[in-house]
Short mmCIF file of C-alpha atoms in Angstrom, two decimals:
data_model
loop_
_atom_site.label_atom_id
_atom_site.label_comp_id
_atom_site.label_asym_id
_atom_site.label_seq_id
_atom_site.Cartn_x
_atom_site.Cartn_y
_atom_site.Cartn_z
CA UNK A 1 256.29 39.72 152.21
CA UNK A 2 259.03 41.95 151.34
CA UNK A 3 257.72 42.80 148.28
CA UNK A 4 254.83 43.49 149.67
CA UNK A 5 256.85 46.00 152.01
CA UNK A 6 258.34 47.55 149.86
CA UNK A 7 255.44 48.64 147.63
CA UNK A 8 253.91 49.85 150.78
CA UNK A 9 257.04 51.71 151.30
CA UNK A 10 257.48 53.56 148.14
CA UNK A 11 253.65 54.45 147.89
CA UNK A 12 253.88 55.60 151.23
CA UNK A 13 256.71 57.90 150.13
CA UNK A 14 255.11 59.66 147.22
CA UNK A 15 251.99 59.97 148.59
CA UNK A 16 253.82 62.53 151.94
CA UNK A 17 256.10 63.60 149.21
CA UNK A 18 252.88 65.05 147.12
CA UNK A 19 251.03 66.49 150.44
CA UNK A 20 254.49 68.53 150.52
CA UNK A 21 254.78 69.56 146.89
CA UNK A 22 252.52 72.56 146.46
CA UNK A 23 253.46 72.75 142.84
CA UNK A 24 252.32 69.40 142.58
CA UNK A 25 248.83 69.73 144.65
CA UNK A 26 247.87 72.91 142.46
CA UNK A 27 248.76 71.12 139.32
CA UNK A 28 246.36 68.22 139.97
CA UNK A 29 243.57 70.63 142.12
CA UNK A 30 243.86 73.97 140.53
CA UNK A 31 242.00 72.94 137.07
CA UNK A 32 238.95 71.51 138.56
CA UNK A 33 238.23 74.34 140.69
CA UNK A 34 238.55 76.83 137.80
CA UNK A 35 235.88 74.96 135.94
CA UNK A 36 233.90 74.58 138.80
CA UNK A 37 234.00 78.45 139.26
CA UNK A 38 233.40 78.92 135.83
CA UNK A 39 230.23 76.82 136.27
CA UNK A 40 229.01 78.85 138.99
CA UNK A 41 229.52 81.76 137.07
CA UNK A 42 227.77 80.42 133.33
CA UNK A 43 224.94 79.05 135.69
CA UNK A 44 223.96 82.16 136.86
CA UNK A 45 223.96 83.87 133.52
CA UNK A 46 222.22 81.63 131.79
CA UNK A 47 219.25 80.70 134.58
CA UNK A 48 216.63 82.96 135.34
CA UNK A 49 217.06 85.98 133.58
CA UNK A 50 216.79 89.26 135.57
CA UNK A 51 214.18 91.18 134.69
CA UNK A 52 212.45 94.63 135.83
CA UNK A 53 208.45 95.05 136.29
CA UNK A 54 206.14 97.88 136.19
CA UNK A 55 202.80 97.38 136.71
CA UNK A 56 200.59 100.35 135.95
CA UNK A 57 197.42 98.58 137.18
CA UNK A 58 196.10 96.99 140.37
CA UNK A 59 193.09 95.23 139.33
CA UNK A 60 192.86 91.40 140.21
CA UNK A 61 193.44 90.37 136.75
CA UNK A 62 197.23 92.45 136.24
CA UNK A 63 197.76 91.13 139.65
CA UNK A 64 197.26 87.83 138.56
CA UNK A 65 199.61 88.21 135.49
CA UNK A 66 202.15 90.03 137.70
CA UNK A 67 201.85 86.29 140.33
CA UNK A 68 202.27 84.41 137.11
CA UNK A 69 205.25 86.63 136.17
CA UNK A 70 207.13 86.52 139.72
CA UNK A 71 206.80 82.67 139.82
CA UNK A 72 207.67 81.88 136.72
CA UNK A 73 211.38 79.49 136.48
CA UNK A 74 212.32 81.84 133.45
CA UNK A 75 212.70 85.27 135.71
CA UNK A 76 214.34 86.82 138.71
CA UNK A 77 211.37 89.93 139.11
CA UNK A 78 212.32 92.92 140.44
CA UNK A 79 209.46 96.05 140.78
CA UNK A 80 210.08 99.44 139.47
CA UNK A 81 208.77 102.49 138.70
CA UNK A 82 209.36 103.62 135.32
CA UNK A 83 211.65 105.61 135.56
CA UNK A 84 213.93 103.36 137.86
CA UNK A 85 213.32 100.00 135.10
CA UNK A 86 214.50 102.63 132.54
CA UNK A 87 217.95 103.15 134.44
CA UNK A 88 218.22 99.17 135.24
CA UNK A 89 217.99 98.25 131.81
CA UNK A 90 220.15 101.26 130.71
CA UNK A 91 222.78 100.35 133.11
CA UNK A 92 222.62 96.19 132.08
CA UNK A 93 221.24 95.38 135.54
CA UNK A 94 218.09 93.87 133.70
CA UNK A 95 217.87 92.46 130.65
CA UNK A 96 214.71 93.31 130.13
CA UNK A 97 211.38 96.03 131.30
CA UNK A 98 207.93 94.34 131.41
CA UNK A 99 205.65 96.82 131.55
CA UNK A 100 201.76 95.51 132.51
CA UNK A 101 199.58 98.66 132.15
CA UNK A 102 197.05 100.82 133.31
CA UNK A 103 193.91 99.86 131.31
CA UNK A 104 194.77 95.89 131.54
CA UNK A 105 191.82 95.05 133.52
CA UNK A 106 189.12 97.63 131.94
CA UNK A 107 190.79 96.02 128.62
CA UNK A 108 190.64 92.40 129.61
CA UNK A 109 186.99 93.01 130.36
CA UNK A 110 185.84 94.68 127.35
CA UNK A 111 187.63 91.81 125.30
CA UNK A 112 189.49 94.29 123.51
CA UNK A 113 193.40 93.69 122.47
CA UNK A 114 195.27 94.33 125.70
CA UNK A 115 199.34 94.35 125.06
CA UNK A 116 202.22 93.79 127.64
CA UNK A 117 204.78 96.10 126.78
CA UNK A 118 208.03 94.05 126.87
CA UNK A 119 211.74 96.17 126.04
CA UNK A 120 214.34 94.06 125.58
CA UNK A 121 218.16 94.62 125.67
CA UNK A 122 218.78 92.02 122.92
CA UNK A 123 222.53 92.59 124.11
CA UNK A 124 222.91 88.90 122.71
CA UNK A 125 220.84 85.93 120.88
CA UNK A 126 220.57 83.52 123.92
CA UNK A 127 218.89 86.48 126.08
CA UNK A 128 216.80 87.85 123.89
CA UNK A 129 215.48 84.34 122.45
CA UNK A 130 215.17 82.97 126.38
CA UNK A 131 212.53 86.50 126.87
CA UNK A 132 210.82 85.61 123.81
CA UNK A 133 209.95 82.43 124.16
CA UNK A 134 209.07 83.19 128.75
CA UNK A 135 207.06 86.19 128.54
CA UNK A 136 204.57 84.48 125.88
CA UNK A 137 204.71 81.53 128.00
CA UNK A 138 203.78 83.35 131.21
CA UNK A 139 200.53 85.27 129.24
CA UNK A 140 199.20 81.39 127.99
CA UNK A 141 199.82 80.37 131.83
CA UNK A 142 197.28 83.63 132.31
CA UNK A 143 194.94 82.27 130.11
CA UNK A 144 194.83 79.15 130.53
CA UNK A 145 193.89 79.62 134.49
CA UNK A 146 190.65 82.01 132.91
CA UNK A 147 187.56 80.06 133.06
CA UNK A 148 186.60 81.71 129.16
CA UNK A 149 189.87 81.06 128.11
CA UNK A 150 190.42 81.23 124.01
CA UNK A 151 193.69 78.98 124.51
CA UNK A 152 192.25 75.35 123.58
CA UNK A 153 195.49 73.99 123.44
CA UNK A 154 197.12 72.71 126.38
CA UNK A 155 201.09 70.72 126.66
CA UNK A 156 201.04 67.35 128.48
CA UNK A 157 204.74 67.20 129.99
CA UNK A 158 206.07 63.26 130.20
CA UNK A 159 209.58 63.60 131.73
CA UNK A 160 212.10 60.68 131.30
CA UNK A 161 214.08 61.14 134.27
CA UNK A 162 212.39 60.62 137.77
CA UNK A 163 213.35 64.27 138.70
CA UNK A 164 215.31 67.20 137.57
CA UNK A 165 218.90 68.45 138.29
CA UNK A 166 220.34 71.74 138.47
CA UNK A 167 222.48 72.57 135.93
CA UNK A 168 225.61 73.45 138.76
CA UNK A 169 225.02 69.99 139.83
CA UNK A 170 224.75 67.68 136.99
CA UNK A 171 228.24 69.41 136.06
CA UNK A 172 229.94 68.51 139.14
CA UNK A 173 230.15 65.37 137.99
CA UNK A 174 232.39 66.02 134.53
CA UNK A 175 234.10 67.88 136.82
CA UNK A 176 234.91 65.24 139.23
CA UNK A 177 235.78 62.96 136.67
CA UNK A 178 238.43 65.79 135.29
CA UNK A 179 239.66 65.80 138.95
CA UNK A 180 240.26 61.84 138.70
CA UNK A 181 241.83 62.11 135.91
CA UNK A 182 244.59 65.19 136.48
CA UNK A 183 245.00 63.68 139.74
CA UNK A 184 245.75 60.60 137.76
CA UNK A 185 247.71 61.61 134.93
CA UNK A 186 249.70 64.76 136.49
CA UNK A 187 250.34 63.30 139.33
CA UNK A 188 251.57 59.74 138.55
CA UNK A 189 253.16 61.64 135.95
CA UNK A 190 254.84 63.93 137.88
CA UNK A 191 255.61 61.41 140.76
CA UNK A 192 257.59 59.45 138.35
CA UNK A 193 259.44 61.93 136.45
CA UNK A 194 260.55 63.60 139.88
CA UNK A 195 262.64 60.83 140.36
CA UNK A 196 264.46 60.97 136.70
CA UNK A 197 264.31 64.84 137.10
CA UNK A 198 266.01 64.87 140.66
CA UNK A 199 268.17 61.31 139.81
CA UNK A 200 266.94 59.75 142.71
CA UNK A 201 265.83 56.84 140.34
CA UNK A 202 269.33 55.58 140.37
CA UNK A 203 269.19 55.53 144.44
CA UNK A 204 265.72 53.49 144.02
CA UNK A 205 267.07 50.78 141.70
CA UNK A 206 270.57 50.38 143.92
CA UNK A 207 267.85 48.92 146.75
CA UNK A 208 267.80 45.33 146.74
CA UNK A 209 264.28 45.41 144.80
CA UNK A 210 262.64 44.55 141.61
CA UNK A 211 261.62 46.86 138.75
CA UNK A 212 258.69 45.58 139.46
CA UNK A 213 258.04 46.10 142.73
CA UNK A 214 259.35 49.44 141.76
CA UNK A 215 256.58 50.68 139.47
CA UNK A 216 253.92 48.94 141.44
CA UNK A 217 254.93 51.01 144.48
CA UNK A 218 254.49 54.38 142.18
CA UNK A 219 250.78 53.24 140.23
CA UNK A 220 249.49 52.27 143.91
CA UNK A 221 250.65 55.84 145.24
CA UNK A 222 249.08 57.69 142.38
CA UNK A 223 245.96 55.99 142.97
CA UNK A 224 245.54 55.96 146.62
CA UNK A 225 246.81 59.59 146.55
CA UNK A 226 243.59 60.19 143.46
CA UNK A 227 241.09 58.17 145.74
CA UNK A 228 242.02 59.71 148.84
CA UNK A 229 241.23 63.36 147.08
CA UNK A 230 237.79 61.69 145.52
CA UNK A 231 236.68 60.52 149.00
CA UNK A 232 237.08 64.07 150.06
CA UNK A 233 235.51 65.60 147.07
CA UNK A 234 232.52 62.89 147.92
CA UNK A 235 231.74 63.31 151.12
CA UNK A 236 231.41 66.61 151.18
CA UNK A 237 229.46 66.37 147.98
CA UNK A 238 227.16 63.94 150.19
CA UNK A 239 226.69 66.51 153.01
CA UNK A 240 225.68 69.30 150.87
CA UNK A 241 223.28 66.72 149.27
CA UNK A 242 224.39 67.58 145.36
CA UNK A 243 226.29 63.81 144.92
CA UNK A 244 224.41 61.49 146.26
CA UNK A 245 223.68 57.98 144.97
CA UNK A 246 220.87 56.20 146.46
CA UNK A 247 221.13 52.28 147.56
CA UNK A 248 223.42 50.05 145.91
CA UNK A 249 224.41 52.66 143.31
CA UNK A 250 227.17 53.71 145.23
CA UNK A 251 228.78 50.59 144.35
CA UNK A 252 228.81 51.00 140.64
CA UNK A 253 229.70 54.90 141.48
CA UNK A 254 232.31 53.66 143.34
CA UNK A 255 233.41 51.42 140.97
CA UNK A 256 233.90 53.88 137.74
CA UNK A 257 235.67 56.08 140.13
CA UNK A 258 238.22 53.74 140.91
CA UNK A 259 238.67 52.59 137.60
CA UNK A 260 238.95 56.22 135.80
CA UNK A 261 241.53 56.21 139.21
CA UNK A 262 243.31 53.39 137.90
CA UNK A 263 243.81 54.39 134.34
CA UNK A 264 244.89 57.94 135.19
CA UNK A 265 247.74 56.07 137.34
CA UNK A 266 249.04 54.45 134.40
CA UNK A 267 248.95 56.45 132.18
CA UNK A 268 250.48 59.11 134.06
CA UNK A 269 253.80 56.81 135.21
CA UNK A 270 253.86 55.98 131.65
CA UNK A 271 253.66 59.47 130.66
CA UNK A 272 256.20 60.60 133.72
CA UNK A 273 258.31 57.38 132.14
CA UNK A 274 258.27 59.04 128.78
CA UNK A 275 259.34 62.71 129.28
CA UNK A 276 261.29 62.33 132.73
CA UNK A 277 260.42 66.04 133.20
CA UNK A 278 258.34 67.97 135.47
CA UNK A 279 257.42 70.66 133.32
CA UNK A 280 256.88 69.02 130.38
CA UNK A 281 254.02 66.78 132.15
CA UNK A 282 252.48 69.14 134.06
CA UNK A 283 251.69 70.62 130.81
CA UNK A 284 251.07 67.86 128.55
CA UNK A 285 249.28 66.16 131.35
CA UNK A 286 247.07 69.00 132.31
CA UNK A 287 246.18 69.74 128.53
CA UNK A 288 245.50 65.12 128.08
CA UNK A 289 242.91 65.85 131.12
CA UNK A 290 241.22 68.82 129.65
CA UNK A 291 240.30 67.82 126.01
CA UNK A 292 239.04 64.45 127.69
CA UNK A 293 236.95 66.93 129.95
CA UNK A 294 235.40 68.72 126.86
CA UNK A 295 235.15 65.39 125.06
CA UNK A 296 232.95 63.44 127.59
CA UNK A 297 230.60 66.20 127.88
CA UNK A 298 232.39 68.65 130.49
CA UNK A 299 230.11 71.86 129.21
CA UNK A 300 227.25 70.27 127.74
CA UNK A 301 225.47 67.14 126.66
CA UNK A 302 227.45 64.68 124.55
CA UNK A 303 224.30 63.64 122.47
CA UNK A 304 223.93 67.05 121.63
CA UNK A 305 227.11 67.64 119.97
CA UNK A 306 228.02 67.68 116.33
CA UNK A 307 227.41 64.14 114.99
CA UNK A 308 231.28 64.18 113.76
CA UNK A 309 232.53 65.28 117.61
CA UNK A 310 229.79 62.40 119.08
CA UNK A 311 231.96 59.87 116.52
CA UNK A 312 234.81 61.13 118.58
CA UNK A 313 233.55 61.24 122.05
CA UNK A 314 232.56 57.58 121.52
CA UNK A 315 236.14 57.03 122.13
CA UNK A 316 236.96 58.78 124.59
CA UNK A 317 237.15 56.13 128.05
CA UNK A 318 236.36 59.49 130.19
CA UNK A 319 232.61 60.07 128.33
CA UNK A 320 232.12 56.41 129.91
CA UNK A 321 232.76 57.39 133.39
CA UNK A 322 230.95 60.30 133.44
CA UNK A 323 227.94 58.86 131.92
CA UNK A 324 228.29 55.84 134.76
CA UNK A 325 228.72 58.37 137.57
CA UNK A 326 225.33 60.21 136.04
CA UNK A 327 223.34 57.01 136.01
CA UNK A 328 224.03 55.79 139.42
CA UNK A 329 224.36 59.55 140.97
CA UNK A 330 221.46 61.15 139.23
CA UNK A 331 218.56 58.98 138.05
CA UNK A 332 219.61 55.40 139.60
CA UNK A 333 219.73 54.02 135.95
CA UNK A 334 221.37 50.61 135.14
CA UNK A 335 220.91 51.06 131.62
CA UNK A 336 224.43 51.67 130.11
CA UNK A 337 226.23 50.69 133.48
CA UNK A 338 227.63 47.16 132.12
CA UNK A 339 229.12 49.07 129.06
CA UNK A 340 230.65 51.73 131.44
CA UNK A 341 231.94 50.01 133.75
CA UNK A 342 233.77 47.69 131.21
CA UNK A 343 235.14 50.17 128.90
CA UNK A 344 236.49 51.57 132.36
CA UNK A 345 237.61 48.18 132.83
CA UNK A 346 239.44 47.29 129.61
CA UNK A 347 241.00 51.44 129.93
CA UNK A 348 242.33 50.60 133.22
CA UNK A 349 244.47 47.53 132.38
CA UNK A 350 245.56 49.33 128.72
CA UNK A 351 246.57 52.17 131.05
CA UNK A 352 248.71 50.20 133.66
CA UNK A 353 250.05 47.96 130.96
CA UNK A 354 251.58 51.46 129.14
CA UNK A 355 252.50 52.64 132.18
CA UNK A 356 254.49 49.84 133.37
CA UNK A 357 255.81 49.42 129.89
CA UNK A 358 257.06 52.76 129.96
CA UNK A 359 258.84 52.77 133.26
CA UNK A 360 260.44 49.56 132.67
CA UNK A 361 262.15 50.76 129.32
CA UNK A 362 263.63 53.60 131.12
CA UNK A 363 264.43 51.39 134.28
CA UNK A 364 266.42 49.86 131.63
CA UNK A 365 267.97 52.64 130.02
CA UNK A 366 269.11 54.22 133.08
#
């Protein structure tokens, strides 16, 4: 019982002593939110791409192009004149003029060869390959609707997942796996090597308790300080309706979260244990959480990676979390959840068994 007390006790005072650290709360928060702005940013460059129309004629058939155009997923439409698409693209506000002209209809009547004018400011590769592929896209959608139509061929879309997600969204959750694990690493880390740095550890091991109970006390604060942080993060994540597992998924979810938790707790005392220096894991700690961020697929799809960084990523505990939180978040999959879940499992214990290793040898030393 007071054991028990005392773990509660020295939790209890590094999780205040973190809600008063500033230094400390924008070490473990400020990462995540620069990605997540960064997201926000990349997602709306590389979504719809802005584009300026003229249309020259305003016979049912151009109209029907210009519909096809405007509701097309590949474009944010804006009307001009001529002279006022000119000056968009000139000044990068578009990245590209469409141009449907005068004689479309007459043209598209007679059968005769009736072009779309399309001027593209092939400022870089992505762009200008996106344009290429939409605008031709958008003219079969034309024909295709045309009850004469010369297009024979038609795509038959099968999609694997039940529904699609938004690029911002299906990054929030790398994101919120980078969160666990900063929040983790930094701030066990940091939690631990306070006490070396500022030699209260020598006040803490005067008390009549055990080592121990000691570095139990620290691991349970990092986590509950990491959890407390994720239930805020998933809540209003909930709310806004862009992380939001349906049924009994939220216990899996749940569960990967915790564990990632877990092994970010450990392996941060053991890394606060190790360099006894605020600094120096704030940085190394911040840089740990980052690679693992890139490596389980924080800015794009593991699978589609270089075959020799996929070897890689394979090893990396964090690609199993986020590929858990995806399946039970997303498309309420169970496929790969045993594996996750149990690599999460097996990281957890490795990390609290180097973190406790850690902080004992320098109990020791001290």
């Amino acid at each position: 019982m007071a054991a028990r007390r005392a773990v509660l006790a020295i939790a209890a005072k590094d999780i205040l002593t973190w809600f008063r650290t500033p230094s400390a709360i924008l070490a473990s928060l400020l990462p995540p939110v620069a990605f997540l702005l960064i997201i926000f940013v990349v997602a709306g460059a590389v979504g719809r791409n802005p584009v300026a129309l003229v249309v020259e004629d305003n016979g049912p058939q151009a109209q029907r192009l210009v519909s096809i155009l405007e509701d097309s997923d590949a474009f944010r439409v804006q009307r001009a004149s001529h002279d006022e698409a000119t000056h968009l693209l000139d000044t990068l506000q578009v990245a590209a003029v469409i141009t449907v002209p005068a004689s479309f209809d007459d043209d598209f009547r007679a059968h005769r060869p009736d072009p779309v004018s399309v001027q593209i400011n092939n400022l870089n590769l992505d762009f200008t390959n996106d344009l290429r592929r939409s605008v031709p896209a958008a003219i079969t959608g034309f024909y295709a609707g045309q009850p004469d139509t010369p297009v024979m061929v038609g795509v038959a879309e099968s999609d694997l997942r039940p529904h699609d997600v938004e690029l911002v969204q299906f990054e929030l959750v790398p994101i919120l796996v980078l969160l666990l694990t900063i929040m983790g690493i930094v701030n066990g880390g940091l939690a631990t090597a306070r006490e070396f740095e500022e030699l209260t550890i020598k006040a803490l091991l005067l008390s009549p308790i055990s080592r121990g109970t000691l570095i139990a006390g620290k691991i349970l604060a990092c986590w509950v300080t990491t959890m407390l942080v994720a239930a805020v993060v998933l809540v209003l994540s909930f709310v806004f309706g862009v992380l939001r597992p349906a049924g009994w998924y939220w216990l899996p979810a749940l569960a990967a979260i915790g564990l990632i938790a877990l092994a970010g707790a450990g392996l941060g005392t053991a890394l606060g244990g190790a360099l006894r220096r605020f600094s120096a894991v704030a940085g190394v700690g911040i840089n740990l959480s980052i690679y693992l961020f890139f490596l389980s697929g924080g800015i794009s799809v593991a699978a589609f990676l270089p075959e020799w960084i996929q070897d890689i990523v394979h090893f990396t505990p964090t690609f199993y979390g986020v590929d858990a939180l995806e399946a039970a978040i997303f498309y309420q999959s169970a496929d790969n959840l045993v594996r996750d879940l149990a690599v999460l499992l097996v990281t957890a214990v490795v990390g609290l068994g180097l973190g406790i290793m850690s902080l004992r040898r320098r109990l020791v030393e001290v």
